[in-house]
Short mmCIF file of C-alpha atoms in Angstrom, two decimals:
data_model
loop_
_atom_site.label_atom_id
_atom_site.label_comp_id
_atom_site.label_asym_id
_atom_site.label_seq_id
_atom_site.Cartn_x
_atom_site.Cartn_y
_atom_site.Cartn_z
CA UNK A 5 -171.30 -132.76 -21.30
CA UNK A 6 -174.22 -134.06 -23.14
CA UNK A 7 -174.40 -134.79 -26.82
CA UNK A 8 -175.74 -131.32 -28.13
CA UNK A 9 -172.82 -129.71 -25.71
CA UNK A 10 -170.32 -131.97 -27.35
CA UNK A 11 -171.75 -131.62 -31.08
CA UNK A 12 -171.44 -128.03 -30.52
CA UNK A 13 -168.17 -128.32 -29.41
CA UNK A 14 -166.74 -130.28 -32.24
CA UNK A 15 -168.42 -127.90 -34.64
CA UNK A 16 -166.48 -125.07 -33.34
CA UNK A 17 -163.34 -126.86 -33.27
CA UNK A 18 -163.15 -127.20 -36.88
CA UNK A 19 -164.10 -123.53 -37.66
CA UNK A 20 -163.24 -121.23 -34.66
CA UNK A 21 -160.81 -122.71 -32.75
CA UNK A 22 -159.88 -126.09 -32.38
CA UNK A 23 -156.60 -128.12 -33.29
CA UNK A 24 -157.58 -131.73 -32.31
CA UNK A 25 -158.42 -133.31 -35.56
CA UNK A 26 -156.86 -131.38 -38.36
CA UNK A 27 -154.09 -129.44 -36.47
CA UNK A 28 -155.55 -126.12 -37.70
CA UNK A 29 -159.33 -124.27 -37.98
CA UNK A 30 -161.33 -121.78 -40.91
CA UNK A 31 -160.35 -119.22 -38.81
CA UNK A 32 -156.99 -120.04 -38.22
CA UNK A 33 -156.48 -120.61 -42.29
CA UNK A 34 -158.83 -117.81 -43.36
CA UNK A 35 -158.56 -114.14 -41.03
CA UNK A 36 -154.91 -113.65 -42.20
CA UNK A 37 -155.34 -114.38 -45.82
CA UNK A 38 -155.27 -111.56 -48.81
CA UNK A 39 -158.65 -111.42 -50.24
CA UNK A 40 -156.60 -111.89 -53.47
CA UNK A 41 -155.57 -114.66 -52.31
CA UNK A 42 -158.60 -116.11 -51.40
CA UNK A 43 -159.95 -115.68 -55.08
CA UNK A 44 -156.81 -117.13 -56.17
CA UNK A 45 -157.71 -120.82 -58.03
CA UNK A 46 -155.50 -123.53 -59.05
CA UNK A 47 -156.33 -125.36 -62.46
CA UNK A 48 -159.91 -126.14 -62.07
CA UNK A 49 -159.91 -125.82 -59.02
CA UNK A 50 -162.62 -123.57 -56.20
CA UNK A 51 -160.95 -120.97 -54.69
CA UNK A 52 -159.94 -120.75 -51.16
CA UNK A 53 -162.54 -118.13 -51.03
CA UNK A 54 -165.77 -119.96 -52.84
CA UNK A 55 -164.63 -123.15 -50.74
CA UNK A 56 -165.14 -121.05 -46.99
CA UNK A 57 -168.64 -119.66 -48.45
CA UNK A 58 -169.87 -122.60 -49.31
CA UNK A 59 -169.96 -123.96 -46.42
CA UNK A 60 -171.24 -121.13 -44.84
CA UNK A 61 -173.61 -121.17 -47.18
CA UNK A 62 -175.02 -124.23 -45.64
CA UNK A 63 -174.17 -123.40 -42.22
CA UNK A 64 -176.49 -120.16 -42.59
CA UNK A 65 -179.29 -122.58 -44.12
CA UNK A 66 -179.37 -124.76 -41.27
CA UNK A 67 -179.26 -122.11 -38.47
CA UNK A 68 -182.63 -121.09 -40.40
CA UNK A 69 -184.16 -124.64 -39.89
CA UNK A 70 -182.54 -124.64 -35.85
CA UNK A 71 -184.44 -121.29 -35.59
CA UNK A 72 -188.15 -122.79 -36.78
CA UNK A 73 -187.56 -121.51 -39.91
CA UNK A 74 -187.83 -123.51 -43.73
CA UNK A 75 -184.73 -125.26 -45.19
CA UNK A 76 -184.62 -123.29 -48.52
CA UNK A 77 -180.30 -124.08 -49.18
CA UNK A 78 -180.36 -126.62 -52.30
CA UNK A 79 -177.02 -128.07 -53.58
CA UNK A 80 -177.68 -126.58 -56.66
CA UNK A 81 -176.45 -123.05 -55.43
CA UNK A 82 -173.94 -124.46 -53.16
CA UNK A 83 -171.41 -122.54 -54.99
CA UNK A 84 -172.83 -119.68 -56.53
CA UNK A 85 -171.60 -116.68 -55.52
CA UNK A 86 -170.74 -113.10 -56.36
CA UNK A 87 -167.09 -112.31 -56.97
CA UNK A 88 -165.07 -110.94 -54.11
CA UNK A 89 -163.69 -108.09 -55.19
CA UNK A 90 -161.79 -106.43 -52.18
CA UNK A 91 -159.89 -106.74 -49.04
CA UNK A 92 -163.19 -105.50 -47.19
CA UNK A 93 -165.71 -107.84 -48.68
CA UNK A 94 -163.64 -110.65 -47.73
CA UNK A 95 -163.05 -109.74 -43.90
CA UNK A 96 -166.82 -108.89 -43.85
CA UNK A 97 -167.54 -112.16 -45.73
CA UNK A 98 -165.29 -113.66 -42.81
CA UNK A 99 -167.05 -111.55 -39.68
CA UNK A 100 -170.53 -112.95 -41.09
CA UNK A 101 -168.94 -116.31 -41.27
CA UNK A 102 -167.51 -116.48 -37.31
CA UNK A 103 -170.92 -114.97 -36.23
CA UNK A 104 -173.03 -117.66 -37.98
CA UNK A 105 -170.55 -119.97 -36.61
CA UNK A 106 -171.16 -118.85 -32.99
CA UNK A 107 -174.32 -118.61 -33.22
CA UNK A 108 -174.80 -122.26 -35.12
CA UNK A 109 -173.32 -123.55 -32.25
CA UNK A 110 -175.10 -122.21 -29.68
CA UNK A 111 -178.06 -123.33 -31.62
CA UNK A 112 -176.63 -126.66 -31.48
CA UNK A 113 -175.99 -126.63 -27.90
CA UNK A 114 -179.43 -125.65 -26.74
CA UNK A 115 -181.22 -128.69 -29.32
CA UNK A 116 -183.12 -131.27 -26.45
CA UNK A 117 -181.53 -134.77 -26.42
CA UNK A 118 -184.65 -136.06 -27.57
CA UNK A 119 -184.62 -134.08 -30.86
CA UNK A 120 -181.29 -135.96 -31.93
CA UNK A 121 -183.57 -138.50 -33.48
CA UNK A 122 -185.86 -136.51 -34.92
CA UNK A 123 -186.27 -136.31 -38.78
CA UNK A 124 -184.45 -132.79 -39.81
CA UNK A 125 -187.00 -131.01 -41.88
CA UNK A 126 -188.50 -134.29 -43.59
CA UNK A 127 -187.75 -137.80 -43.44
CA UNK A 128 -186.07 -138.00 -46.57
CA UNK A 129 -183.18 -136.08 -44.97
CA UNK A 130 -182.60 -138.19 -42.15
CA UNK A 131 -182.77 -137.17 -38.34
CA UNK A 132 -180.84 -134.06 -36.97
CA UNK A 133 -177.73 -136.24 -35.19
CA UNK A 134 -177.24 -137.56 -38.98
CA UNK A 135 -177.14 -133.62 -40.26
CA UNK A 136 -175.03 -132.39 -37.70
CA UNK A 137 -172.54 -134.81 -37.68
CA UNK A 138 -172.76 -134.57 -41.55
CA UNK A 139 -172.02 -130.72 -41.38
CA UNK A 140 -169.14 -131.12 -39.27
CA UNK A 141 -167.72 -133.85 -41.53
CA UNK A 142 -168.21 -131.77 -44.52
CA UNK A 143 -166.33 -128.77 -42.82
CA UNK A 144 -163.45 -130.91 -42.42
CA UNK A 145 -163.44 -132.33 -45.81
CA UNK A 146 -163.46 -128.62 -47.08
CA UNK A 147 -160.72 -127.07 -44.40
CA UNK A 148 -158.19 -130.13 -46.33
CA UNK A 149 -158.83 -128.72 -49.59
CA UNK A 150 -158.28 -125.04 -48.10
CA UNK A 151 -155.13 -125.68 -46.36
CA UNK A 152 -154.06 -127.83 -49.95
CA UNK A 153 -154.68 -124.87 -52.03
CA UNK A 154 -153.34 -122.38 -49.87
CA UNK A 155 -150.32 -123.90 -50.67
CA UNK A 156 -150.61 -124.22 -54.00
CA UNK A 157 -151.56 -120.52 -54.55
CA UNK A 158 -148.36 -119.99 -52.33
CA UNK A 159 -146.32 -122.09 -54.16
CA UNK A 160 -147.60 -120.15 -57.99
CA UNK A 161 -147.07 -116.32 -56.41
#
């Protein structure tokens, strides 16, 4: 398997399907929660629900860049998003989210070895191994503050 293959792989492990690292996925923590759940916040806290669209927030944004297109995502909006407000925007929140996933993946898995080192978009970002890698890590920093406040909102119903 070469390194866009295994990239690809570890990207889907975290949200579609995988157990290896964290014991648990987005998918598995996400498809059987309440949307009122998922709004649900703790304190200060984001909600289950902002948490999972942010970072498909950025995984949409880069699938535009690994299609030719501009990176237009800022940090800025990260988090900005319109209330859900039903048990069917949040499952069709969720089928947009597994879609982008598959097809960020794919994406990932077609990349040539030799654009690895490549500078993502412009220099100042670094080269596309460092933005990959980055994404996955900051999917797994998010999926421990999901599983965390899932049972916190448990724990307060």
């Amino acid at each position: 398997m070469n390194l866009s293959q295994q990239l690809a792989t570890r990207f889907t492990e975290v949200i579609l399907y995988g157990k290896w690292v964290a014991n648990t996925n987005y998918r598995e923590q996400l498809d059987s929660l309440d949307w009122r759940m998922a709004v649900r916040s703790v304190g200060s806290s984001n909600s289950v629900g902002v948490l999972a669209q942010h970072i498909h927030y950025y995984i949409a944004g880069v699938i535009q860049v690994l299609e030719g297109g501009p990176l237009t995502i800022r940090d800025a909006y990260s988090f900005d998003f319109p209330p859900i407000t039903s048990q069917k925007q949040w499952e069709d929140f969720l089928m947009t989210f597994w879609k982008d996933a598959e097809l960020f993946a794919s994406l990932v898995a077609q990349l040539p070895e030799s654009q690895w080192e490549e500078s993502f978009v412009d220099e100042k970002y670094g080269t596309y191994l460092r933005n990959i890698e980055g994404m996955i890590e900051h999917c797994y920093y998010h999926l421990g503050q999901i599983v965390l406040l899932k049972k916190l909102v448990l724990a307060n119903t």
